Short mmCIF file of C-alpha atoms and ligand atoms in Angstrom, two decimals:
data_model
loop_
_atom_site.label_atom_id
_atom_site.label_comp_id
_atom_site.label_asym_id
_atom_site.label_seq_id
_atom_site.Cartn_x
_atom_site.Cartn_y
_atom_site.Cartn_z
CA MET A 913 12.72 17.62 12.29
CA ARG A 914 9.89 16.53 9.68
CA LEU A 915 8.31 13.48 9.13
CA THR A 916 6.73 12.36 5.89
CA ILE A 917 4.45 9.43 5.82
CA LEU A 918 5.45 7.59 2.65
CA GLY A 919 3.24 4.42 3.64
CA SER A 920 0.63 3.99 6.14
CA GLY A 921 -0.72 0.82 4.90
CA THR A 922 0.73 -2.74 4.95
CA ASN A 923 1.51 -5.66 2.90
CA VAL A 924 -1.62 -5.75 0.68
CA HIS A 925 -3.66 -2.29 0.99
CA PRO A 926 -5.43 -1.05 -2.67
CA ALA A 927 -4.72 2.76 -1.31
CA ARG A 928 -1.51 2.72 0.65
CA ALA A 929 1.48 1.49 0.73
CA ALA A 930 3.30 -0.50 3.30
CA SER A 931 5.21 0.83 5.67
CA GLY A 932 7.97 3.45 5.59
CA TYR A 933 8.56 6.80 6.44
CA LEU A 934 11.11 9.66 5.90
CA VAL A 935 12.74 11.49 9.24
CA ARG A 936 14.85 14.74 8.03
CA THR A 937 17.08 15.77 10.77
CA ASP A 938 20.35 16.84 10.09
CA HIS A 939 20.13 13.39 8.34
CA THR A 940 18.11 12.00 5.58
CA ILE A 941 16.52 8.62 7.31
CA LEU A 942 14.61 5.81 6.74
CA LEU A 943 12.22 4.13 9.19
CA ASP A 944 11.43 1.07 7.39
CA PHE A 945 11.00 0.57 3.44
CA GLY A 946 7.71 -1.46 2.87
CA PRO A 947 6.45 -2.36 -0.28
CA ARG A 948 5.43 0.60 -2.30
CA THR A 949 7.38 2.86 -0.22
CA LEU A 950 10.17 3.64 -3.00
CA ALA A 951 7.51 5.06 -5.26
CA ASN A 952 6.36 7.67 -2.72
CA LEU A 953 9.97 8.70 -1.76
CA LEU A 954 10.32 9.95 -5.22
CA LYS A 955 7.10 12.10 -5.20
CA THR A 956 8.47 13.57 -2.66
CA GLY A 957 10.86 15.17 -4.40
CA VAL A 958 13.82 14.48 -1.80
CA ASN A 959 17.02 13.21 -3.15
CA ARG A 960 16.99 9.76 -2.38
CA HIS A 961 20.87 9.29 -3.02
CA ARG A 962 21.00 11.51 0.09
CA ILE A 963 19.71 8.82 2.41
CA THR A 964 22.28 7.85 5.18
CA HIS A 965 20.86 5.71 7.48
CA ILE A 966 17.70 3.03 7.31
CA LEU A 967 16.45 2.05 10.24
CA PHE A 968 14.36 -1.14 10.11
CA SER A 969 11.98 -2.42 12.91
CA HIS A 970 11.54 -5.72 11.86
CA TYR A 971 11.45 -7.97 8.90
CA HIS A 972 8.26 -8.55 8.13
CA ALA A 973 7.96 -8.21 4.31
CA ASP A 974 5.36 -5.25 4.95
CA HIS A 975 8.65 -3.33 6.32
CA PHE A 976 11.40 -4.58 3.93
CA SER A 977 11.23 -5.52 0.82
CA ASP A 978 11.68 -2.06 -0.71
CA PHE A 979 14.89 -1.90 0.34
CA ILE A 980 16.49 -4.20 -2.29
CA THR A 981 15.22 -2.07 -4.97
CA TYR A 982 16.21 0.89 -3.42
CA PHE A 983 19.97 -0.70 -3.26
CA PHE A 984 19.62 -2.02 -6.76
CA ASP A 985 19.34 1.59 -8.05
CA ALA A 986 21.96 2.79 -5.97
CA MET A 987 24.28 0.63 -6.93
CA ILE A 988 23.37 1.33 -11.00
CA PHE A 989 23.64 4.84 -9.92
CA THR A 990 27.42 4.86 -8.59
CA LYS A 991 28.58 2.14 -10.74
CA TYR A 992 27.39 3.00 -14.33
CA GLN A 993 25.82 6.53 -14.28
CA GLY A 994 29.01 8.48 -12.32
CA GLY A 995 26.44 9.05 -9.42
CA LYS A 996 27.88 9.94 -6.00
CA ARG A 997 26.57 9.41 -2.75
CA PRO A 998 27.42 9.16 1.05
CA PRO A 999 27.78 6.09 2.91
CA LEU A 1000 24.64 3.69 3.90
CA THR A 1001 24.20 2.48 6.97
CA VAL A 1002 21.95 -0.59 7.54
CA ILE A 1003 20.21 -0.86 11.53
CA GLY A 1004 18.08 -3.26 12.99
CA PRO A 1005 17.56 -5.60 15.20
CA ARG A 1006 19.11 -9.12 16.03
CA GLY A 1007 19.22 -10.82 12.83
CA THR A 1008 20.53 -7.79 10.64
CA LYS A 1009 23.51 -8.50 9.49
CA ARG A 1010 22.53 -12.30 9.14
CA LEU A 1011 20.29 -11.09 6.93
CA PHE A 1012 21.76 -8.53 4.78
CA ARG A 1013 24.86 -10.74 4.51
CA ALA A 1014 22.69 -13.47 2.90
CA LEU A 1015 20.96 -11.11 0.27
CA PHE A 1016 24.11 -9.25 -0.37
CA ALA A 1017 25.78 -12.73 -0.88
CA THR A 1018 22.95 -13.62 -3.05
CA LEU A 1019 21.85 -10.71 -5.44
CA PRO A 1020 23.73 -10.08 -8.28
CA GLY A 1021 26.38 -7.35 -7.73
CA PHE A 1022 25.26 -6.25 -4.41
CA THR A 1023 28.66 -6.70 -2.84
CA HIS A 1024 30.34 -4.75 -5.53
CA ALA A 1025 28.73 -1.41 -4.91
CA PRO A 1026 31.57 1.54 -5.14
CA PHE A 1027 30.14 3.22 -1.79
CA ALA A 1028 30.24 1.73 1.82
CA VAL A 1029 27.71 0.19 3.52
CA HIS A 1030 27.55 -0.94 7.11
CA PHE A 1031 24.72 -3.01 8.92
CA LYS A 1032 24.66 -2.78 12.77
CA GLU A 1033 22.67 -4.57 15.45
CA VAL A 1034 20.64 -2.54 18.02
CA ALA A 1035 18.73 -3.23 21.11
CA ASP A 1036 17.69 -0.93 23.51
CA ARG A 1037 20.85 1.47 23.58
CA ALA A 1038 20.70 5.24 22.58
CA PHE A 1039 22.99 6.21 19.99
CA ALA A 1040 23.95 9.24 17.85
CA ILE A 1041 23.61 10.08 14.09
CA GLY A 1042 25.26 13.36 13.90
CA LYS A 1043 23.40 15.64 16.17
CA THR A 1044 20.31 13.18 15.91
CA THR A 1045 19.81 10.93 19.02
CA VAL A 1046 18.31 7.75 18.14
CA ILE A 1047 16.94 5.80 21.12
CA PRO A 1048 15.64 2.11 20.11
CA ARG A 1049 13.60 0.21 22.13
CA THR A 1050 12.82 -3.66 22.20
CA VAL A 1051 8.52 -4.22 21.91
CA THR A 1052 6.47 -7.30 21.76
CA HIS A 1053 5.00 -7.92 18.14
CA THR A 1054 5.63 -11.62 17.30
CA GLN A 1055 6.90 -14.61 19.27
CA ASN A 1056 10.39 -14.95 18.98
CA LEU A 1057 10.89 -12.13 16.95
CA HIS A 1058 12.96 -9.34 17.85
CA CYS A 1059 11.15 -6.07 16.77
CA LEU A 1060 12.24 -2.60 17.54
CA GLY A 1061 10.52 0.90 18.06
CA TYR A 1062 12.63 3.91 17.64
CA ARG A 1063 12.29 7.41 19.59
CA ILE A 1064 14.26 10.09 17.64
CA GLU A 1065 15.07 13.62 19.11
CA TYR A 1066 16.47 16.18 17.58
CA GLY A 1067 16.53 20.08 18.07
CA GLY A 1068 14.53 19.77 21.28
CA LYS A 1069 11.62 17.93 19.53
CA ALA A 1070 10.97 14.32 19.81
CA LEU A 1071 9.27 11.96 17.95
CA ALA A 1072 8.78 7.92 18.82
CA TYR A 1073 7.21 5.07 15.68
CA SER A 1074 6.04 1.78 17.57
CA GLY A 1075 7.09 -0.25 14.16
CA ASP A 1076 4.31 -3.44 14.76
CA SER A 1077 3.81 -4.03 18.89
CA GLN A 1078 1.50 -5.02 20.80
CA TYR A 1079 0.23 -2.93 24.17
CA CYS A 1080 3.43 -3.52 26.06
CA ASP A 1081 4.70 -1.41 28.97
CA SER A 1082 8.08 -0.77 26.81
CA LEU A 1083 6.27 0.80 23.80
CA VAL A 1084 4.60 3.60 26.27
CA ARG A 1085 8.05 4.16 28.09
CA LEU A 1086 9.47 4.57 24.19
CA CYS A 1087 6.48 7.14 23.73
CA GLY A 1088 7.46 8.82 26.75
CA ASP A 1089 6.48 12.60 26.65
CA VAL A 1090 6.95 12.52 22.52
CA ASP A 1091 5.35 15.96 20.34
CA LEU A 1092 4.83 12.88 17.97
CA ALA A 1093 3.69 9.24 18.04
CA VAL A 1094 3.22 6.76 15.07
CA LEU A 1095 1.27 3.86 16.35
CA ASP A 1096 0.84 0.85 14.60
CA CYS A 1097 -2.85 0.97 14.31
CA SER A 1098 -3.83 -2.30 12.27
CA PHE A 1099 -7.10 -3.04 13.39
CA PRO A 1100 -10.31 -1.63 14.74
CA ALA A 1101 -11.38 -1.56 18.72
CA SER A 1102 -13.94 -3.91 17.92
CA ARG A 1103 -11.91 -6.36 15.55
CA PRO A 1104 -8.53 -6.87 17.68
CA ASN A 1105 -5.60 -8.59 16.94
CA PRO A 1106 -3.29 -10.34 19.30
CA VAL A 1107 -0.03 -9.22 17.46
CA HIS A 1108 -1.10 -5.12 16.61
CA LEU A 1109 -2.21 -2.61 18.76
CA HIS A 1110 -6.08 -1.76 18.04
CA ALA A 1111 -7.31 2.24 17.59
CA GLY A 1112 -8.33 1.86 21.40
CA GLN A 1113 -4.97 0.55 22.50
CA CYS A 1114 -3.54 3.43 20.41
CA GLY A 1115 -5.40 5.64 22.30
CA GLN A 1116 -4.27 4.09 25.78
CA VAL A 1117 -0.58 4.19 24.69
CA ALA A 1118 -0.65 8.21 23.63
CA ARG A 1119 -2.57 9.14 27.24
CA GLU A 1120 -0.19 7.09 29.04
CA ALA A 1121 2.98 7.99 27.94
CA GLY A 1122 1.88 11.85 27.48
CA VAL A 1123 2.36 11.76 23.94
CA GLY A 1124 1.47 15.59 22.36
CA ARG A 1125 0.18 14.35 18.75
CA LEU A 1126 -0.97 10.95 17.66
CA VAL A 1127 -0.98 9.70 14.27
CA LEU A 1128 -2.44 6.38 13.53
CA SER A 1129 -0.82 4.01 10.86
CA HIS A 1130 0.16 0.85 9.89
CA LEU A 1131 -3.94 0.31 8.93
CA TYR A 1132 -5.17 -2.44 7.45
CA PRO A 1133 -8.28 -2.13 4.67
CA ILE A 1134 -10.45 -3.14 7.98
CA THR A 1135 -9.95 0.11 9.52
CA ASP A 1136 -11.50 2.20 6.66
CA ARG A 1137 -14.51 0.29 7.52
CA TYR A 1138 -14.69 1.78 11.45
CA ASN A 1139 -13.78 5.20 12.90
CA VAL A 1140 -10.33 4.41 14.05
CA ARG A 1141 -9.82 8.09 15.51
CA GLU A 1142 -13.18 8.22 17.38
CA GLN A 1143 -12.09 4.77 18.81
CA ALA A 1144 -8.52 6.51 19.68
CA GLY A 1145 -10.27 9.51 21.12
CA GLU A 1146 -11.72 7.56 23.88
CA ALA A 1147 -8.89 7.27 25.61
CA PHE A 1148 -6.75 9.84 24.36
CA ALA A 1149 -7.93 13.51 24.34
CA GLY A 1150 -5.29 15.14 22.21
CA LYS A 1151 -4.76 15.12 19.02
CA ILE A 1152 -5.03 12.51 16.47
CA VAL A 1153 -4.42 11.81 13.16
CA VAL A 1154 -5.36 9.12 10.91
CA GLY A 1155 -2.16 8.89 8.73
CA ARG A 1156 -2.28 8.78 4.82
CA ASP A 1157 0.53 8.46 2.67
CA LEU A 1158 2.72 11.60 1.95
CA MET A 1159 1.27 13.26 4.95
CA ALA A 1160 4.29 15.81 5.54
CA ILE A 1161 4.79 16.65 9.35
CA LYS A 1162 6.62 19.36 10.90
CA LEU A 1163 7.79 19.27 14.17
ZN1 ZN B 1681 5.18 -7.38 11.41
ZN1 ZN B 1682 3.71 -5.03 9.66
#
């Protein structure tokens, strides 16, 4: 399994794209698709038309907005440029079908794409994409919003992605014994925020879950002024990496 960080920042960051991750197993999968991640996807050299599944954690714009550009391009590619691509399955939390049906009904041409598009809502139940196992888990982020973290297992390795999350038991369970956990490290420990993890809590989750390697991501600009790696390291003795765009990690 290979992970490439397409975006390690958030909505507005001068140097980092917002949330997005490319995961390659027996399928080419995206975890979230925030602003500026499509440009980074192009830089990876991976054929964007091979993506078969996009898994959304939630629909705050920093996790979602490049889907629109991506889909518009896929439509032109298949409809007017003779391109072929496999069906696309969009997976996400409660509200996924309502959101995408409204978008597709409103945006010009979206309902006329000449390839199959499926929308699927998931909660806390494992499912398979070919030989890849995906385990979504509800995490706590903002009030009344269904937010998911994802655990992806393939070839004897496991990866966990928190999406946006506060510290919660569910997140610790999601990350249980994974080889690699990518966690929402929005803020330094000394500048916490109630709806996101801070660096110290990322370390705490990694320790409690017995994570192999911890990647700090979803970094707000303020984190650049602090040593978030050291702050996470106060709670977690394992390997800690501060994520950056286009960083590739093999599991
Ligand atoms: Zn969010
Ligand atoms: Zn976010």
